[in-house]
Short mmCIF file of C-alpha atoms in Angstrom, two decimals:
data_model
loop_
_atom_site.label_atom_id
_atom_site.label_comp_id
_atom_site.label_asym_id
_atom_site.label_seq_id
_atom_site.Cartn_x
_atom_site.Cartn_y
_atom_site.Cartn_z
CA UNK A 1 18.35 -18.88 -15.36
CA UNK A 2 15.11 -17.83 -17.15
CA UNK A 3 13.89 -14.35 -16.96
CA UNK A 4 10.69 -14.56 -14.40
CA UNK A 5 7.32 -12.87 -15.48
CA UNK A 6 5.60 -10.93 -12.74
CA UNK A 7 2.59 -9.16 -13.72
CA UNK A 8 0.89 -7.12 -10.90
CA UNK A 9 -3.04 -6.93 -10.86
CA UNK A 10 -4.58 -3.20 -9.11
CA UNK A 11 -8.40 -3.26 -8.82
CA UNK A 12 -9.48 0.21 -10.15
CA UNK A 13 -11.27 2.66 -7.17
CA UNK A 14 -11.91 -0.96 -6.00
CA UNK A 15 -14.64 -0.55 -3.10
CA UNK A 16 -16.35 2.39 -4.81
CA UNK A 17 -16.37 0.58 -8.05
CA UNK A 18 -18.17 -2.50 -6.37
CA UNK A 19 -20.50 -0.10 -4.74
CA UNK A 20 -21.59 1.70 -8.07
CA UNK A 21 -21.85 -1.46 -9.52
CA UNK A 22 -24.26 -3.01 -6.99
CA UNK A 23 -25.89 0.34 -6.79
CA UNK A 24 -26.77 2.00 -9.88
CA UNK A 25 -27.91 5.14 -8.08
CA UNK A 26 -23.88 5.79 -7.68
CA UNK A 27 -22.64 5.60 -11.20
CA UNK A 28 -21.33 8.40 -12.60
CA UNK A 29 -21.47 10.32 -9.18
CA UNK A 30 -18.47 11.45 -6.82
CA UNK A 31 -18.46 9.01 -3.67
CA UNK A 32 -15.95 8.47 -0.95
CA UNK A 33 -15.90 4.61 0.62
CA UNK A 34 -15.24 5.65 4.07
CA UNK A 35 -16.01 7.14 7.46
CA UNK A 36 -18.73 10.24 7.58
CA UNK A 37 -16.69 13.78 7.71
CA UNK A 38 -19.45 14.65 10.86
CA UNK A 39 -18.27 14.79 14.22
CA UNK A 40 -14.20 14.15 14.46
CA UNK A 41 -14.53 12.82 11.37
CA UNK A 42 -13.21 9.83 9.21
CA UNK A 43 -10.94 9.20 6.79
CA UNK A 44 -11.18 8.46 3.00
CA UNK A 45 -10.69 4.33 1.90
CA UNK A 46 -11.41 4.76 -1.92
CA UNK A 47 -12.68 7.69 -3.93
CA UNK A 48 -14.76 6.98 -7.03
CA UNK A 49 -12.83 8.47 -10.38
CA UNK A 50 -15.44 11.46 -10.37
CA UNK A 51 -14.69 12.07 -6.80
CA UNK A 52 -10.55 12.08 -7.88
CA UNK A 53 -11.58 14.69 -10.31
CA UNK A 54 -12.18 17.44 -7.38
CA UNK A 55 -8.83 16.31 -5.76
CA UNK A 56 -10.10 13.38 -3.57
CA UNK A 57 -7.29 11.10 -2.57
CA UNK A 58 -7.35 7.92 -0.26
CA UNK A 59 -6.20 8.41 3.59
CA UNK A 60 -7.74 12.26 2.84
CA UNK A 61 -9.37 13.32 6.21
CA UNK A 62 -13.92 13.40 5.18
CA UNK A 63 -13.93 16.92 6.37
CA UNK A 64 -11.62 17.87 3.68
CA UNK A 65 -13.20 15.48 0.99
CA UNK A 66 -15.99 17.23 1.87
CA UNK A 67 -15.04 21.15 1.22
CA UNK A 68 -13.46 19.50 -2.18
CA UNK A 69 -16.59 18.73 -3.20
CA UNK A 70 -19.95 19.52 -1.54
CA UNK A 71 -21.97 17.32 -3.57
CA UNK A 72 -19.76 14.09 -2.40
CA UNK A 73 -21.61 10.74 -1.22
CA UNK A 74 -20.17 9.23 1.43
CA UNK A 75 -20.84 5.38 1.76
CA UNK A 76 -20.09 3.44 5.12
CA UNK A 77 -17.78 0.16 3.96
CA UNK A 78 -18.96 -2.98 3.24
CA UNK A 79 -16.02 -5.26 4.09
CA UNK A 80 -18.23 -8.57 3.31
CA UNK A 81 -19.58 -7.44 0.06
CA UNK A 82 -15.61 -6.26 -0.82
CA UNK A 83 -14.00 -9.74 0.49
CA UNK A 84 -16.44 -11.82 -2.05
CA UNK A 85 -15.41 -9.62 -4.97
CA UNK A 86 -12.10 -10.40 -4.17
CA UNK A 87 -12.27 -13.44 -3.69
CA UNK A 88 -13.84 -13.94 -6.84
CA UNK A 89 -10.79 -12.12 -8.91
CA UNK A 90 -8.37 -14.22 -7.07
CA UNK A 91 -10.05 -17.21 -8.16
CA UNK A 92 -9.54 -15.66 -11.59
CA UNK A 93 -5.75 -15.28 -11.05
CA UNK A 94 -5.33 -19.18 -10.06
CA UNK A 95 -7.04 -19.78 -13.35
CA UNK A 96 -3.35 -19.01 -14.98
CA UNK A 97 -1.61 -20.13 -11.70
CA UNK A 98 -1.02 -21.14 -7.84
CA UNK A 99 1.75 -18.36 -7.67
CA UNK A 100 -0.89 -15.43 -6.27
CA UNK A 101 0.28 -13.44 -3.62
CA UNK A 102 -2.17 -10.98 -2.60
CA UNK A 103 -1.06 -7.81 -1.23
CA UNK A 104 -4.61 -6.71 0.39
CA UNK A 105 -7.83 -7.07 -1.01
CA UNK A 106 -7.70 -5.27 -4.14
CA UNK A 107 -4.30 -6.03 -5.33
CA UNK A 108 -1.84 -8.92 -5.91
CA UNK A 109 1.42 -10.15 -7.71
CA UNK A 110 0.97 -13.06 -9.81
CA UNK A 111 4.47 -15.10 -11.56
CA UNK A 112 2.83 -16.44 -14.89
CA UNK A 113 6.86 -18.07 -15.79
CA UNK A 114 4.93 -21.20 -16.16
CA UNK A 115 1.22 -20.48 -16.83
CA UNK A 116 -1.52 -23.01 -16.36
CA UNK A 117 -2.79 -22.78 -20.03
CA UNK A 118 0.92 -22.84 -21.32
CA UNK A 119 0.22 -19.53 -23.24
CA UNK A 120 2.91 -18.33 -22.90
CA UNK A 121 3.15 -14.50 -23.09
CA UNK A 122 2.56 -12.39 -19.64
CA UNK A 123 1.16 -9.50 -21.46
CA UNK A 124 -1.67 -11.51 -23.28
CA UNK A 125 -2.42 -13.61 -19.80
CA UNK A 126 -2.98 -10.00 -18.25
CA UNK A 127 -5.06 -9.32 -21.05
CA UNK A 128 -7.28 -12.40 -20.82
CA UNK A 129 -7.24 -11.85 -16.87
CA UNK A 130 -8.96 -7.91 -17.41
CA UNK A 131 -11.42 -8.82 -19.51
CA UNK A 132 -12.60 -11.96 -16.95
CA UNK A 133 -12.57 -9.13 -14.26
CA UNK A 134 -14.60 -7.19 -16.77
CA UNK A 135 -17.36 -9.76 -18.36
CA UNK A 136 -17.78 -12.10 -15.29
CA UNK A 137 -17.58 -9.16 -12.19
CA UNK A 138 -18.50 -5.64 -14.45
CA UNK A 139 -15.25 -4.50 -12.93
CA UNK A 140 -11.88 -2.88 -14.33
CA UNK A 141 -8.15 -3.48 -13.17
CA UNK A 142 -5.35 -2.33 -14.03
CA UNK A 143 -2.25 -4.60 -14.50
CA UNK A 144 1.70 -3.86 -15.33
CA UNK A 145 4.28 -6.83 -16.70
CA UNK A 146 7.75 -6.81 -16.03
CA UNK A 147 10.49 -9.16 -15.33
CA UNK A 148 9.95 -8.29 -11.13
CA UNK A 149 7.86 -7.15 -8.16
CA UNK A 150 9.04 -4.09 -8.02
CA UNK A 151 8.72 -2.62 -11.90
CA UNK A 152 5.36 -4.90 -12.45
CA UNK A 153 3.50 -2.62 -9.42
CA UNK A 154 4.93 0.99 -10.42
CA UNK A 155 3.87 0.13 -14.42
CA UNK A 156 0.55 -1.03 -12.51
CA UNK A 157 -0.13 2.48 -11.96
CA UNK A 158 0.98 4.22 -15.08
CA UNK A 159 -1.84 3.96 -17.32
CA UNK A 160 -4.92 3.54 -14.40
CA UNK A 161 -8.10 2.83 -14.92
CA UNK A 162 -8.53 0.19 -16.98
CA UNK A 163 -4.56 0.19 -17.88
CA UNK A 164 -1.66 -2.13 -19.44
CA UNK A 165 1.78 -1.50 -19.34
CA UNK A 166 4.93 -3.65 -20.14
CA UNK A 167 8.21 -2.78 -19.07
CA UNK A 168 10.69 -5.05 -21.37
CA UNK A 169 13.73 -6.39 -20.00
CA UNK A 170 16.32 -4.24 -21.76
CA UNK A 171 13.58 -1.50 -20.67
CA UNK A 172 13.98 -1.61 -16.85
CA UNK A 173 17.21 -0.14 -16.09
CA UNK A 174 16.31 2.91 -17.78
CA UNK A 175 12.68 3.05 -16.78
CA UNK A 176 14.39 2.80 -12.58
CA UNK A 177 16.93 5.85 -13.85
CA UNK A 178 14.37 8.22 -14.65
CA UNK A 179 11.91 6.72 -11.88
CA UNK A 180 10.87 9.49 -9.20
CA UNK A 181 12.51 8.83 -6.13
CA UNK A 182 8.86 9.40 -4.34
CA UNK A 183 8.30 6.15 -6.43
CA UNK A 184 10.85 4.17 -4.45
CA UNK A 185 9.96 1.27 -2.27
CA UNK A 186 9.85 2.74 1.79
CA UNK A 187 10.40 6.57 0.44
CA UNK A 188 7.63 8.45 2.48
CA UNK A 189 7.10 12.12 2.10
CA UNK A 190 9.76 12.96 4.59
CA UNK A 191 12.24 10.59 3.20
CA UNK A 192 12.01 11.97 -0.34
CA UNK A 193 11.81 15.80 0.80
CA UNK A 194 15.30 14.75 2.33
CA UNK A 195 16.35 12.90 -0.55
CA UNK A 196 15.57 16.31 -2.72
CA UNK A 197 17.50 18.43 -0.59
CA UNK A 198 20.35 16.48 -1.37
CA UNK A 199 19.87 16.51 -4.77
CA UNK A 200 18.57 13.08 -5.46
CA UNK A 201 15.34 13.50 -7.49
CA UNK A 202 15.18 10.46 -9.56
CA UNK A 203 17.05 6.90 -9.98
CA UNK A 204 19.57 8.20 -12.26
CA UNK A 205 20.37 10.36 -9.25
CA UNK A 206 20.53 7.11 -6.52
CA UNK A 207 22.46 5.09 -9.18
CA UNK A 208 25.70 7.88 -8.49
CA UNK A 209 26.01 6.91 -5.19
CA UNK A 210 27.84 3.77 -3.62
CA UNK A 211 25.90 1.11 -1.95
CA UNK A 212 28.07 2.12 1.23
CA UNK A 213 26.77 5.66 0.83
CA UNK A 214 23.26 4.54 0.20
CA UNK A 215 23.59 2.25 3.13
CA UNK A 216 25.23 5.59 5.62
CA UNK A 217 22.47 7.72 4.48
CA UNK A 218 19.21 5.59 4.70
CA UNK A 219 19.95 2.81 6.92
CA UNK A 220 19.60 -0.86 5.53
CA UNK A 221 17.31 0.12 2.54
CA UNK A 222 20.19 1.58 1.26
CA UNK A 223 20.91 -1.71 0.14
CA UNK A 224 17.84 -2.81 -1.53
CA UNK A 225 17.93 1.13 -3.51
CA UNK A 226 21.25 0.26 -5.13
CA UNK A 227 19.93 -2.95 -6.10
CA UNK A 228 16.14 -1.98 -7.67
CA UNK A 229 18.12 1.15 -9.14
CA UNK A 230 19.96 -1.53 -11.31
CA UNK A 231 16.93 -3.56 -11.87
CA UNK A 232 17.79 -6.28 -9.63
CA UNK A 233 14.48 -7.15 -7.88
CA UNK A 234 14.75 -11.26 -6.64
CA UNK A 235 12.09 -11.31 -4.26
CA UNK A 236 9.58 -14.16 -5.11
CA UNK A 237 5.58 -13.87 -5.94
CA UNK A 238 4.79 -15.74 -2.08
CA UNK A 239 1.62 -17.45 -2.15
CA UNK A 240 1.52 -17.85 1.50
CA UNK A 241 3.33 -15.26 3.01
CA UNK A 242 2.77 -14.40 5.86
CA UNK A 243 1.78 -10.90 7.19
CA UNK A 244 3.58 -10.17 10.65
CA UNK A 245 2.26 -6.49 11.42
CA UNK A 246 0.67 -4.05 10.41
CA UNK A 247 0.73 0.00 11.60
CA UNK A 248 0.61 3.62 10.37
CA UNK A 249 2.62 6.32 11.44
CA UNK A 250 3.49 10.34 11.23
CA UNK A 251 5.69 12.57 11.56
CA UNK A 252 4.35 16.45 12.25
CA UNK A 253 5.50 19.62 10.88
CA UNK A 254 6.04 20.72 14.16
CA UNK A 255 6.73 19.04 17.39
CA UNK A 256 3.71 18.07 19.69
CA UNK A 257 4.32 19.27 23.20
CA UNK A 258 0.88 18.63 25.07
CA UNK A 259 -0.69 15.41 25.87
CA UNK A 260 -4.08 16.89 23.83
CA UNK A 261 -1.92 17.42 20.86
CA UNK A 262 -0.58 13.66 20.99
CA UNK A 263 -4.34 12.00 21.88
CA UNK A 264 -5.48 14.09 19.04
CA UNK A 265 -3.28 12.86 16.76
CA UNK A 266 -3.00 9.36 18.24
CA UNK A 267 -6.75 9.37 17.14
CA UNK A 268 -6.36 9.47 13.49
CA UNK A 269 -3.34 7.04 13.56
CA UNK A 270 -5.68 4.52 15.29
CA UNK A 271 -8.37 4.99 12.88
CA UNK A 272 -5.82 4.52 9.58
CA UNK A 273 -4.57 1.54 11.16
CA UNK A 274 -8.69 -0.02 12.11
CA UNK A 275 -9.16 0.82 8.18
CA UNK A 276 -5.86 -1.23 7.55
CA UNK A 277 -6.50 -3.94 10.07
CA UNK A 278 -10.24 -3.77 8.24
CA UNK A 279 -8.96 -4.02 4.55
CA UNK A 280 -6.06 -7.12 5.20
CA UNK A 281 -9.04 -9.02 7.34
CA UNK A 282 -6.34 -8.80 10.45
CA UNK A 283 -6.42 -8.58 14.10
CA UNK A 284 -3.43 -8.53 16.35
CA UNK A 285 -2.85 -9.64 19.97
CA UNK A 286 -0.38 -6.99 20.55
CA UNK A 287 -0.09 -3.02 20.04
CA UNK A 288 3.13 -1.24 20.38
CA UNK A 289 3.60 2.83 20.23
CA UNK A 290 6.57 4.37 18.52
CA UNK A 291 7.41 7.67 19.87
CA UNK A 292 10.69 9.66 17.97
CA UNK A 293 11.44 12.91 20.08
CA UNK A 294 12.71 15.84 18.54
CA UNK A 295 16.22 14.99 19.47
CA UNK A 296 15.66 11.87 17.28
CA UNK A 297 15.41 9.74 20.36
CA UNK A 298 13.19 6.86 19.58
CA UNK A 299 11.27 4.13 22.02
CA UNK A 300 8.49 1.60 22.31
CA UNK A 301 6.18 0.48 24.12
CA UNK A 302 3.86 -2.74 23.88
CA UNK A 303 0.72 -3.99 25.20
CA UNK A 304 -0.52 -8.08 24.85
CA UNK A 305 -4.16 -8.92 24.75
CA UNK A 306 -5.46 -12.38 25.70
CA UNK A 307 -7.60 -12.38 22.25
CA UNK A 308 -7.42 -10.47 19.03
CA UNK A 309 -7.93 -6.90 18.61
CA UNK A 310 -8.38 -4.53 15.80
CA UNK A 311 -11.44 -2.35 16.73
CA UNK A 312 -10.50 1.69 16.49
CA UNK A 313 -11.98 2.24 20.39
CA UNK A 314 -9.19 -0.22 21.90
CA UNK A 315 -6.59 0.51 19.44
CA UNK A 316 -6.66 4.51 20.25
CA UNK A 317 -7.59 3.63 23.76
CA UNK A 318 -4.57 1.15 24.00
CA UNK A 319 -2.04 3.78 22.17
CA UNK A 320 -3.02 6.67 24.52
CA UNK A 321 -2.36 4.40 28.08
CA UNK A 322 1.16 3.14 26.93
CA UNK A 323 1.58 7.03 25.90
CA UNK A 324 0.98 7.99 29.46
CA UNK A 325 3.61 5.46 30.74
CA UNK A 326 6.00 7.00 29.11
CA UNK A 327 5.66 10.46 31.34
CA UNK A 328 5.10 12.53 27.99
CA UNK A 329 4.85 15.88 30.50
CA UNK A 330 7.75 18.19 29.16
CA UNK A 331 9.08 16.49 25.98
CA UNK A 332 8.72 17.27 22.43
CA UNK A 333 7.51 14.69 19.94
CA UNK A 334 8.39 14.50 16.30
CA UNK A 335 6.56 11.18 15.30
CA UNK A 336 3.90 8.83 16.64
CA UNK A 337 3.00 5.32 14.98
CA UNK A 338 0.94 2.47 15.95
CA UNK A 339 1.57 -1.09 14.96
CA UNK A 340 -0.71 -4.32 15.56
CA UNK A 341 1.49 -7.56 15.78
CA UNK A 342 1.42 -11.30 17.07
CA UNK A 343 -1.89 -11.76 14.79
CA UNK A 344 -4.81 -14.67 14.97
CA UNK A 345 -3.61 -17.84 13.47
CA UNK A 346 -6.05 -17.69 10.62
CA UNK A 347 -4.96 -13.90 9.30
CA UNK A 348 -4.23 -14.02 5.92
CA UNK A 349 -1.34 -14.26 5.03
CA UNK A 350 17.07 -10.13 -10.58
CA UNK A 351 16.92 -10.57 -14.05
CA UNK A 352 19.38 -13.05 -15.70
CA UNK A 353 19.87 -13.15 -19.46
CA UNK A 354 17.36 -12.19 -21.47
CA UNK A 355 14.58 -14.15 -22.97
CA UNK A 356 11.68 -13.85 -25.32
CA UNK A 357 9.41 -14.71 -22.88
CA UNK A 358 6.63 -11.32 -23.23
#
């Protein structure tokens, strides 16, 4: 079997980047892509580089954006002016080949096995695929190379903005052993805070463990950890695949015992999963609230609309009516999460032996 090349393509502070590039009045300046911190207040999409400087991080809350750095500029999205851009990078991608799966707007997987232009090597298609971004759109991306999904995205990130990194096949099972577990496919904040406690703080530390044990202690991505902590990643680049939901959730410090506190809270799930809804061009017929108790106790319920949905006002508005069916009066709640499902018929939709093919 040949070795596959993946290489996985990360737009750099993507919407504030287009808006400082359309807007020379931005460049150089801290800005936030996102809703105003006034009122409730919104949520960070993107933060420009100068804004990451003063702590800014995506999904922040404005208000807090805001006491990082007084001086910020926040910018209300423009989700046409962000679709065109990437539409115009994808068509850059297909350039080198068909197999472009696109992950949201600003990001994507690309299997360059068997390129277009028959060059060859993954690392110098990435190459010739930054500096198109670069001449044609006055744009940077970052880009990582591997023999997988999995490796090509985390290398994406190592070197950002405007970064390269290969990860060689005799490279990954190393580079997985001394990987973060916080860097792990489906490890949240909660999951890895567990994982620490037990004393698993990186690969190396996974890769002890049986795929039994892994399987006891984190349900069924137990399995997929023993394999990625091996390097075993066979998922395919999917050029069509299909997006089935979409949702945010949280789990709170402490347990929510009033209706306020779950409304409240219910709020600024709705609004992350708008932005989300927003960013993948989605809309669902049907949203469904996750409740976990404090006694671990978990349930759902689910509402169908006749047409497509993904506005915040009917989201949060949907959320808090199937949280009053569920006679929250007198229970304890350790996590809330929204999802949108069942979505308009136009949404969007392991290594074998080693080859010089980099």
């Amino acid at each position: 079997m040949t070795v596959r090349k993946i290489i996985h393509v990360d737009m750099d502070a993507f919407y504030a980047s287009v808006e400082q590039r359309d807007f020379p009045v931005y460049r150089g300046k801290p800005i936030v892509v996102g809703g105003s911190p006034e009122g409730r207040g919104g949520v960070v999409a993107t933060a420009s580089y100068e804004a990451r400087k003063y702590g800014i991080r995506s999904a922040m809350p404005s208000k807090r954006a805001l006491q990082l750095c007084p001086d910020v500029i926040f910018i209300r999205p423009r989700f046409a002016a962000y679709k065109e851009v990437s539409q115009q990078v994808r068509d850059i991608f297909r350039r080198h080949t068909d197999l472009v799966e696109p992950l949201s707007l600003d990001e994507a997987y690309l299997d360059v096995t068997e390129d277009k232009q028959q060059i060859g090597s993954a690392i110098a298609i990435a190459r010739l695929i930054k500096q198109a971004i670069r001449d044609e759109l006055q744009l940077t991306a970052s880009a990582g190379v591997s023999i997988n999904k999995f490796v090509a995205k985390i290398a994406s990130d190592m070197q950002k903005p405007d970064g390269l990194t290969f990860i060689a096949p005799e490279q990954v099972e190393t580079f997985m052993e001394q990987l973060p577990v916080e860097k792990f496919f489906g490890v949240g904040k909660v999951t890895a805070d567990k994982m620490k406690r037990m004393g698993l703080h990186t690969g190396a530390d996974l890769k002890k463990l049986t795929e039994n044990n892994l399987v006891q202690l984190f349900g069924k991505t137990g399995h997929f950890y023993y394999r990625i902590v091996r390097g075993i990643d066979e998922r395919e680049v999917q050029p069509h695949r299909e997006t089935k939901s979409l949702g945010a959730e949280d789990t709170f410090p402490h347990d929510l015992t009033t209706v306020e506190e779950m409304n409240l809270e219910l709020d600024k799930i709705a609004l992350t999963v708008a932005g989300r809804l927003e960013k993948y061009q989605l809309r669902g017929r049907t949203v469904t609230l996750k409740i976990k108790y404090s006694d671990f106790r978990q349930i759902t319920r689910n509402q169908s609309f006749p047409l497509p949905v993904g506005d915040l006002a009917t989201i949060a508005a949907t959320a808090k009516q199937l949280l009053l069916k569920t006679d929250p009066a007198d229970v304890k709640v350790r996590l809330l999460g929204i999802t949108l499902s069942n979505f308009a018929d136009d949404a969007p939709a392991a290594p074998a032996q080693q080859l010089s093919l980099f």
